[in-house]
mmCIF file with all atom_site columns, C-alpha atoms in Angstrom:
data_model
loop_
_atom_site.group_PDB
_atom_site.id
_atom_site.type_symbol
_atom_site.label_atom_id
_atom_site.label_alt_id
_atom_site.label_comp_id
_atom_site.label_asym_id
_atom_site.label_entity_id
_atom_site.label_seq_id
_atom_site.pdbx_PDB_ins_code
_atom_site.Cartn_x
_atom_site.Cartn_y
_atom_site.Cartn_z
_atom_site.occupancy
_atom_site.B_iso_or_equiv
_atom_site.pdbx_formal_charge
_atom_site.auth_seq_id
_atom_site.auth_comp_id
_atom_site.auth_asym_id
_atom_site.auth_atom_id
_atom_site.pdbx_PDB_model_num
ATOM 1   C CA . UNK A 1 1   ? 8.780   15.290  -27.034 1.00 0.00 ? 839 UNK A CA 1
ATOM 2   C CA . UNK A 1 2   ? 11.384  16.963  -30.032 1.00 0.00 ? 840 UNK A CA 1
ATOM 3   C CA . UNK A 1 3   ? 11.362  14.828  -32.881 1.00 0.00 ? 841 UNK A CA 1
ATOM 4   C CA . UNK A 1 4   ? 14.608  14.655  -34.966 1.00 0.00 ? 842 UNK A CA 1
ATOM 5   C CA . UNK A 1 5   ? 12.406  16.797  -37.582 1.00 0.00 ? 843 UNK A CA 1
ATOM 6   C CA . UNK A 1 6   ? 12.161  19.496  -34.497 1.00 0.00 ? 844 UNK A CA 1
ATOM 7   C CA . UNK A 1 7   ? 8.516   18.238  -34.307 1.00 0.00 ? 845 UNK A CA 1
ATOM 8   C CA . UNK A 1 8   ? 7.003   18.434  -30.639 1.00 0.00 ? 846 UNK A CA 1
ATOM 9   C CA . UNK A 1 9   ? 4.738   15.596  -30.147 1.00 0.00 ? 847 UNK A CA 1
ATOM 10  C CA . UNK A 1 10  ? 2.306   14.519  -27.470 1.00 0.00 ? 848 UNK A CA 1
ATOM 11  C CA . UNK A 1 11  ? 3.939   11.794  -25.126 1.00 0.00 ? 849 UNK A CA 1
ATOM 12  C CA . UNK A 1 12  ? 1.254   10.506  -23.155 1.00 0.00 ? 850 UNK A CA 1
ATOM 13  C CA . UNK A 1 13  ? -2.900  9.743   -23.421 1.00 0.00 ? 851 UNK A CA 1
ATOM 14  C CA . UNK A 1 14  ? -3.331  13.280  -21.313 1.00 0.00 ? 852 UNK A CA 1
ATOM 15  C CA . UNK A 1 15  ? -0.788  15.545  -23.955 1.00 0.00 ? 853 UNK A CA 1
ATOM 16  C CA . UNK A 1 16  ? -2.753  13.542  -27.094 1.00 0.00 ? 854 UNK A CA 1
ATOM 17  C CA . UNK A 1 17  ? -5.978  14.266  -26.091 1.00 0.00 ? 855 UNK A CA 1
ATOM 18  C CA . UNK A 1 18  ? -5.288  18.164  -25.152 1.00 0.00 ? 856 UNK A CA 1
ATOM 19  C CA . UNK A 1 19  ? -3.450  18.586  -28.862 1.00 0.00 ? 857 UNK A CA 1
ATOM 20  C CA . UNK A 1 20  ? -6.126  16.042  -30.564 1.00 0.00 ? 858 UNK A CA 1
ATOM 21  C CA . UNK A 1 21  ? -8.777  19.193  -29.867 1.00 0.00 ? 859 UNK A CA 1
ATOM 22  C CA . UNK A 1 22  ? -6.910  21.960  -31.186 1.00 0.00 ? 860 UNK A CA 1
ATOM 23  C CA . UNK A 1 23  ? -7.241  22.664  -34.917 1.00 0.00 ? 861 UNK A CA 1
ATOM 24  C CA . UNK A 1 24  ? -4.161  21.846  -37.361 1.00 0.00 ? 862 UNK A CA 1
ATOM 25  C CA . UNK A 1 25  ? -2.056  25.049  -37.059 1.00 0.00 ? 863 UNK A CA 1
ATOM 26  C CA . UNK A 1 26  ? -3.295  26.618  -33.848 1.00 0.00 ? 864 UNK A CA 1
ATOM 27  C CA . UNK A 1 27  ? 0.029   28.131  -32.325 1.00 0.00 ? 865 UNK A CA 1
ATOM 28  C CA . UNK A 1 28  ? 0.653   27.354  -28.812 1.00 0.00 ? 866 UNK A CA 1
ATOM 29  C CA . UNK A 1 29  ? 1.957   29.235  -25.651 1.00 0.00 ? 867 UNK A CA 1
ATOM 30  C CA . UNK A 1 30  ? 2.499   28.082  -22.732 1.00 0.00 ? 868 UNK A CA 1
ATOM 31  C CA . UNK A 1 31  ? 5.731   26.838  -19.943 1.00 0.00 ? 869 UNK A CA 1
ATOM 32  C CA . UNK A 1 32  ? 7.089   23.388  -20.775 1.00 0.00 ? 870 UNK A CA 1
ATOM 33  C CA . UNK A 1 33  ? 9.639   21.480  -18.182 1.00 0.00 ? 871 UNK A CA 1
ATOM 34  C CA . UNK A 1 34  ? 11.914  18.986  -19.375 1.00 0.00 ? 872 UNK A CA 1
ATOM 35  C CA . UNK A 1 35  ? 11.252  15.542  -18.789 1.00 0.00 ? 873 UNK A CA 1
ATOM 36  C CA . UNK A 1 36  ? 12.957  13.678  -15.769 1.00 0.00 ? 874 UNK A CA 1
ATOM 37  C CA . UNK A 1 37  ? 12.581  10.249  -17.039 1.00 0.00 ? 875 UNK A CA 1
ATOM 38  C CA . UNK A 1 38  ? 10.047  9.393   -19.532 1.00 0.00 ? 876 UNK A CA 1
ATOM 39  C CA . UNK A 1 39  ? 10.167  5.845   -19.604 1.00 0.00 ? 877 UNK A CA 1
ATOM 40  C CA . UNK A 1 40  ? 9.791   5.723   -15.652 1.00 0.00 ? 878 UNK A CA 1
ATOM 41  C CA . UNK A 1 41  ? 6.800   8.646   -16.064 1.00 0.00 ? 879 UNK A CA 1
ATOM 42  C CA . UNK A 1 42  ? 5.236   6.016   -18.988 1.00 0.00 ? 880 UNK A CA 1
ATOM 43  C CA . UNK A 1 43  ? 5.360   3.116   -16.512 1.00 0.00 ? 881 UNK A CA 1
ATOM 44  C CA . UNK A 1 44  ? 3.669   4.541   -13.730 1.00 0.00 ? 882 UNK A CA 1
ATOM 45  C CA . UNK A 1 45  ? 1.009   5.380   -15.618 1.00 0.00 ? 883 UNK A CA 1
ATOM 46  C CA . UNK A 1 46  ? 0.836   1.745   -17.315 1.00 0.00 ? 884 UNK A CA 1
ATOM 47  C CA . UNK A 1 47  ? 0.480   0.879   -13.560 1.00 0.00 ? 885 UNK A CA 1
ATOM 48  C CA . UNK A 1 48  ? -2.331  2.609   -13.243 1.00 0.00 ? 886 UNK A CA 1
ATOM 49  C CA . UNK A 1 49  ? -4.156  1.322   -16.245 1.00 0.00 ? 887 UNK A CA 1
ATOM 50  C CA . UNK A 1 50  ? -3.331  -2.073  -15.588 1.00 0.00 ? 888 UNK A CA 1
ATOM 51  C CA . UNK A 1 51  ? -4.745  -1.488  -12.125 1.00 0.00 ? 889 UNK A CA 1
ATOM 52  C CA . UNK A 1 52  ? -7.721  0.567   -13.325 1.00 0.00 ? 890 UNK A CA 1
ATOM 53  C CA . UNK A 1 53  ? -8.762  -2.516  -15.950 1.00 0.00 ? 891 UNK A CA 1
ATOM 54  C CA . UNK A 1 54  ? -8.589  -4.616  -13.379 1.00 0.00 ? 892 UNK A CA 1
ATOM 55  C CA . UNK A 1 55  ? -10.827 -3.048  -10.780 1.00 0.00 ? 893 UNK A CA 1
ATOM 56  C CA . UNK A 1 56  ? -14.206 -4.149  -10.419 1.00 0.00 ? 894 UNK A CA 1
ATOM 57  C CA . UNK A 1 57  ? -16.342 -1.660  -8.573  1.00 0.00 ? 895 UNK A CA 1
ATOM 58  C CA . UNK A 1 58  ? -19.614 -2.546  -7.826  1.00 0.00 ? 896 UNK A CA 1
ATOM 59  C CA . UNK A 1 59  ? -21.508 -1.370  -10.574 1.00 0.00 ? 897 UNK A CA 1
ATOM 60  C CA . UNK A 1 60  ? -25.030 -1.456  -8.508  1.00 0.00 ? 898 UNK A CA 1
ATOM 61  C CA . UNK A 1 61  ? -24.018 1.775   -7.180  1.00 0.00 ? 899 UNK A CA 1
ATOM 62  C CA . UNK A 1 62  ? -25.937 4.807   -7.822  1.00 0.00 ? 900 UNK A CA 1
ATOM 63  C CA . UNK A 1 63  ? -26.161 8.640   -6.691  1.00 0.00 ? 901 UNK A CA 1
ATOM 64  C CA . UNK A 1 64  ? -29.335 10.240  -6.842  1.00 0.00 ? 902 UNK A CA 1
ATOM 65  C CA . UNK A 1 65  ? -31.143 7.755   -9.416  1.00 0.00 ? 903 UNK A CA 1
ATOM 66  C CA . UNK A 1 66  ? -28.065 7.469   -12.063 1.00 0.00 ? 904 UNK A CA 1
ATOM 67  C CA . UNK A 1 67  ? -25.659 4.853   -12.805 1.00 0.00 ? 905 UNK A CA 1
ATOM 68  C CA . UNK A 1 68  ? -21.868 5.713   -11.316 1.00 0.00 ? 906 UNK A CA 1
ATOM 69  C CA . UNK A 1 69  ? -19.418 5.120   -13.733 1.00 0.00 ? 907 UNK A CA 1
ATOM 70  C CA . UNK A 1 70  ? -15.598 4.400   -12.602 1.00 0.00 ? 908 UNK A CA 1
ATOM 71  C CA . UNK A 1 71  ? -13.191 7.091   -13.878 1.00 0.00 ? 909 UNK A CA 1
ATOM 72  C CA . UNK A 1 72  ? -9.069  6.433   -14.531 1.00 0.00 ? 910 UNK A CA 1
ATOM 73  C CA . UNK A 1 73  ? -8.235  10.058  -13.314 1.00 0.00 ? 911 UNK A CA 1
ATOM 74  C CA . UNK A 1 74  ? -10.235 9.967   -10.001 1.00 0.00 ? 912 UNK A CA 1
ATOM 75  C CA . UNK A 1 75  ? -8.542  5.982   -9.714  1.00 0.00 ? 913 UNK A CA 1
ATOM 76  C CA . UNK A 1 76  ? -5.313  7.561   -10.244 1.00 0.00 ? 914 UNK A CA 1
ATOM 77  C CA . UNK A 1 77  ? -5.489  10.416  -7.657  1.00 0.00 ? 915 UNK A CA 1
ATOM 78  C CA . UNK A 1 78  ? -7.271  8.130   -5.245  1.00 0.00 ? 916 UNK A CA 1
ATOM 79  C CA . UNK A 1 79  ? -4.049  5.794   -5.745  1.00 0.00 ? 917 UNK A CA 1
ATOM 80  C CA . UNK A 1 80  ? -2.102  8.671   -5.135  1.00 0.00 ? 918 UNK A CA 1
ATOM 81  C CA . UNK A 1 81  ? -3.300  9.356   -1.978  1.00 0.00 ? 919 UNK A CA 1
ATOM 82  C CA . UNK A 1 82  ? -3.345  6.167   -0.607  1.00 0.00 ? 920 UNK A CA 1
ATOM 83  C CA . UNK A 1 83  ? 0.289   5.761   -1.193  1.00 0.00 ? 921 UNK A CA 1
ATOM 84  C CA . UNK A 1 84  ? 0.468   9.039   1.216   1.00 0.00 ? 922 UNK A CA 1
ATOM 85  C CA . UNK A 1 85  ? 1.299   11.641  -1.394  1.00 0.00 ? 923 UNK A CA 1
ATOM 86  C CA . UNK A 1 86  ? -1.550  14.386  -1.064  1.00 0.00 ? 924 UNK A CA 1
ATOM 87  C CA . UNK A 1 87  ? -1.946  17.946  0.408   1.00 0.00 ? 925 UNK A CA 1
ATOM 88  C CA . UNK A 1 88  ? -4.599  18.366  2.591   1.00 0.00 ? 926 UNK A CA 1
ATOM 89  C CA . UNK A 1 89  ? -7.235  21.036  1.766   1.00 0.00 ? 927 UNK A CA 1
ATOM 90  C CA . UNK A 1 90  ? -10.443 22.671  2.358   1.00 0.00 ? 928 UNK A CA 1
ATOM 91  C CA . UNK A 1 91  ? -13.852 23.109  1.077   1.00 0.00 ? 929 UNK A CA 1
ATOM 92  C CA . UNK A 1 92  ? -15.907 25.485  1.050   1.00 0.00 ? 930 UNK A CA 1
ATOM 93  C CA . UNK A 1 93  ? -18.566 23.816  3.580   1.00 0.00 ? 931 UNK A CA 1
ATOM 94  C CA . UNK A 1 94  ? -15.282 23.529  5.792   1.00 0.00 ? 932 UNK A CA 1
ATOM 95  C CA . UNK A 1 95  ? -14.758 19.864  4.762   1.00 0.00 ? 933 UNK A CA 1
ATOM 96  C CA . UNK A 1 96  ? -11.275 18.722  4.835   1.00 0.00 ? 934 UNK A CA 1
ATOM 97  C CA . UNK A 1 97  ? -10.192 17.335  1.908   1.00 0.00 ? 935 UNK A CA 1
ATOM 98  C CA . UNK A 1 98  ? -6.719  15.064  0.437   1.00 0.00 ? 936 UNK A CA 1
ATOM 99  C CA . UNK A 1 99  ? -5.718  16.356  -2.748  1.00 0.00 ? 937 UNK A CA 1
ATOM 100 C CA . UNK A 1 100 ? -3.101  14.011  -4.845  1.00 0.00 ? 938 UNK A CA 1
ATOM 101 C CA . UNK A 1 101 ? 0.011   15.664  -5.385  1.00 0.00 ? 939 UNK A CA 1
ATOM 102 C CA . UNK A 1 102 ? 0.727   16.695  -9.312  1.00 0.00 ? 940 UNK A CA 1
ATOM 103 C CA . UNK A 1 103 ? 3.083   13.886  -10.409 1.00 0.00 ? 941 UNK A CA 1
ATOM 104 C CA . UNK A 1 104 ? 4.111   16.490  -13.559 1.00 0.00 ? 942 UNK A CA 1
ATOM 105 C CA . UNK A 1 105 ? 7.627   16.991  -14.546 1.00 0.00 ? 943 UNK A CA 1
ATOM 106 C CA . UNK A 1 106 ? 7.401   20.284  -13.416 1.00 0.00 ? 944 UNK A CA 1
ATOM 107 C CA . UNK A 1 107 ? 6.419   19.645  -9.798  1.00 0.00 ? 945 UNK A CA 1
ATOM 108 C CA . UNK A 1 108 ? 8.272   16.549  -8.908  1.00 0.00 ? 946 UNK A CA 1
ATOM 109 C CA . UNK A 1 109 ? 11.888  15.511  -9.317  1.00 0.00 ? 947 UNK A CA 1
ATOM 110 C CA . UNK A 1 110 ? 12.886  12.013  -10.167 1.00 0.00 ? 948 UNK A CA 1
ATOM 111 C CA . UNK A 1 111 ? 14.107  11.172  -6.471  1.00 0.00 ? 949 UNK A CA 1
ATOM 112 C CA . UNK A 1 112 ? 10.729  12.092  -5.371  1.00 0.00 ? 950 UNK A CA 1
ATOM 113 C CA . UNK A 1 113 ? 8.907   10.379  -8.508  1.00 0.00 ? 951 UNK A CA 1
ATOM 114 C CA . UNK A 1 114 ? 10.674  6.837   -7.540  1.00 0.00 ? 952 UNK A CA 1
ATOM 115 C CA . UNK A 1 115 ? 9.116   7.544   -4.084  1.00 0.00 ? 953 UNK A CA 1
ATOM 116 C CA . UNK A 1 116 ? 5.756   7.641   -5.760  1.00 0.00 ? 954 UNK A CA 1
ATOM 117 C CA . UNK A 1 117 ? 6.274   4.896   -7.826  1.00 0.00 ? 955 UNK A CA 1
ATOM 118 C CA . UNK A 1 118 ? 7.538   2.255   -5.056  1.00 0.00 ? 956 UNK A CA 1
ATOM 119 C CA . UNK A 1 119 ? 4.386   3.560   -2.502  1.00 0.00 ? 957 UNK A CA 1
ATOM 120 C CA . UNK A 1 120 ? 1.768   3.399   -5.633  1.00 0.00 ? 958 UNK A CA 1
ATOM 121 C CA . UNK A 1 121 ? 2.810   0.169   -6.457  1.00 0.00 ? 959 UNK A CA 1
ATOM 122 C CA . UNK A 1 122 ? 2.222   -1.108  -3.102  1.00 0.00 ? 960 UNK A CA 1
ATOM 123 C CA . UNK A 1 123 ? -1.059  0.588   -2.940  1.00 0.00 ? 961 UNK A CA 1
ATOM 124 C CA . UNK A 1 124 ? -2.052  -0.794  -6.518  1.00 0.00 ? 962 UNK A CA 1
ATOM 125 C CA . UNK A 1 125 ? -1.322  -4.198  -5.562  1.00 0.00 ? 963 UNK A CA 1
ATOM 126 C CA . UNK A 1 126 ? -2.850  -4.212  -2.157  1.00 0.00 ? 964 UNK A CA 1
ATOM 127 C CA . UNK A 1 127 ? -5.916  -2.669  -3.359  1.00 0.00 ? 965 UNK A CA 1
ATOM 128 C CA . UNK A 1 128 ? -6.639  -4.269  -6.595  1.00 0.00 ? 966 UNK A CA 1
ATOM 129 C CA . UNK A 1 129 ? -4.253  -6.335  -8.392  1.00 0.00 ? 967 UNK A CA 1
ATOM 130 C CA . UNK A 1 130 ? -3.363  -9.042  -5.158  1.00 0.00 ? 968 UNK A CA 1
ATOM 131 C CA . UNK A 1 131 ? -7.470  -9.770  -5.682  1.00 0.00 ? 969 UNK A CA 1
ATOM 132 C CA . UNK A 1 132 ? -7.085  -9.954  -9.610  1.00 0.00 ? 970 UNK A CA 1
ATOM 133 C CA . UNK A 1 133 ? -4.307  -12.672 -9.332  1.00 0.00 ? 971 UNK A CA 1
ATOM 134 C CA . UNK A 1 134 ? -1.212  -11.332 -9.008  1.00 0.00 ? 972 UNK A CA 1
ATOM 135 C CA . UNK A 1 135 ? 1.106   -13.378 -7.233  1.00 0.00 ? 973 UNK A CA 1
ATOM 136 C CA . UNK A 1 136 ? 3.254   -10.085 -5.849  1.00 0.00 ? 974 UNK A CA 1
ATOM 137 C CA . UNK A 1 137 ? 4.764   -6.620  -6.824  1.00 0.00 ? 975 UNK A CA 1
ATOM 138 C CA . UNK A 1 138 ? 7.831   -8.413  -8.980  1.00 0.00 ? 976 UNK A CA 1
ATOM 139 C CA . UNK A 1 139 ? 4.897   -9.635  -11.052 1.00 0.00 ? 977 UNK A CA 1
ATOM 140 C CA . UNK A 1 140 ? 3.390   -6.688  -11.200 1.00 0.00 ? 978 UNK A CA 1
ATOM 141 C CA . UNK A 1 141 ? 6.670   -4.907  -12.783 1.00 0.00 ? 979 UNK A CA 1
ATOM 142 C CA . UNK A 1 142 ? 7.720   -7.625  -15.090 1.00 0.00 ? 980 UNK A CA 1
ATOM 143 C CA . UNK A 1 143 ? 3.952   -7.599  -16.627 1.00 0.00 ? 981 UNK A CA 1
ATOM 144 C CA . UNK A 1 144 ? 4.888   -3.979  -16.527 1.00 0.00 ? 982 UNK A CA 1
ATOM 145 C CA . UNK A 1 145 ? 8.277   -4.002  -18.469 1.00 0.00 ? 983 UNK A CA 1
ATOM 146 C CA . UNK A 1 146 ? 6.244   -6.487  -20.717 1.00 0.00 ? 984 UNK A CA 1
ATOM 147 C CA . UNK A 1 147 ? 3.817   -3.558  -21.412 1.00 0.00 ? 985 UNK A CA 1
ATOM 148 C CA . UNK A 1 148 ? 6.356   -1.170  -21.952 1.00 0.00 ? 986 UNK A CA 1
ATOM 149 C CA . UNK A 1 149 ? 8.080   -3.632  -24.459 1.00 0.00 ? 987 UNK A CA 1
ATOM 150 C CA . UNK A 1 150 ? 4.525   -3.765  -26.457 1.00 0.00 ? 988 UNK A CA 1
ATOM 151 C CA . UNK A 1 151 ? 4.084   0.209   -26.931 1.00 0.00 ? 989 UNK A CA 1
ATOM 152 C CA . UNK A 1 152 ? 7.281   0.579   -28.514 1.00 0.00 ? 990 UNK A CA 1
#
């Protein structure tokens, strides 16, 4: 995001961490897309970290001996898919495969985005937040808005 000093800024945890590990003064390149609604973009993703704290997987599991830890951007992309937005695709052992589809600015307009949004949301509470305590999806967006309100 511009700031009224002409600063660009990161505007979410993914933009923060990619700019926290370049050194002060690296000069960028790259394509930038201007941002279809950043306050609806910032609440989906609230969604999914409300979602993500929530879930409790069962933490006996393990894969070959080790621990298996749960992961936001794998929750996120599984969300994804279970709301129905995902290409299918395949691997190299000829495994099909669902892929999320890229919820960027760049790849997704804003009809398409409130799509997402309404489908995640039903997935989210479905999935994990109607066993958390959630009484419905209204609930779900005012503890949203309430969120939003917080980080500002």
């Amino acid at each position: 995001m511009k700031t009224p000093a002409g600063a660009l800024v990161p505007v979410d945890s993914e933009s923060q961490e990619l700019l926290g590990k370049l050194p002060v003064g690296q000069g960028l390149r790259g394509k930038y897309s201007r941002a279809r609604n950043l306050q609806f973009h910032r609440k989906m993703f609230a969604l999914f970290k409300l979602a993500f704290d929530a879930w409790e997987p069962d933490d006996s599991m393990q894969y070959k001996g080790q621990p298996v830890a749960k992961d936001f951007d794998r929750f996120r992309k599984d969300m994804t898919i279970l709301a129905g937005f995902f290409n299918p695709v395949v691997n190299v052992r000829g495994e099909i495969r669902l892929e999320a589809e890229s919820l960027s600015f760049a790849s997704m307009k804003e009809e398409r985005f409130e799509q997402v949004f309404k489908a995640v949301l039903t997935a989210v509470w479905t999935r994990v937040l109607q066993t958390a305590g959630y009484r419905n999806e209204q609930e779900v967006e005012r503890v949203l808005e309430e969120l939003l309100r917080f980080e500002q």
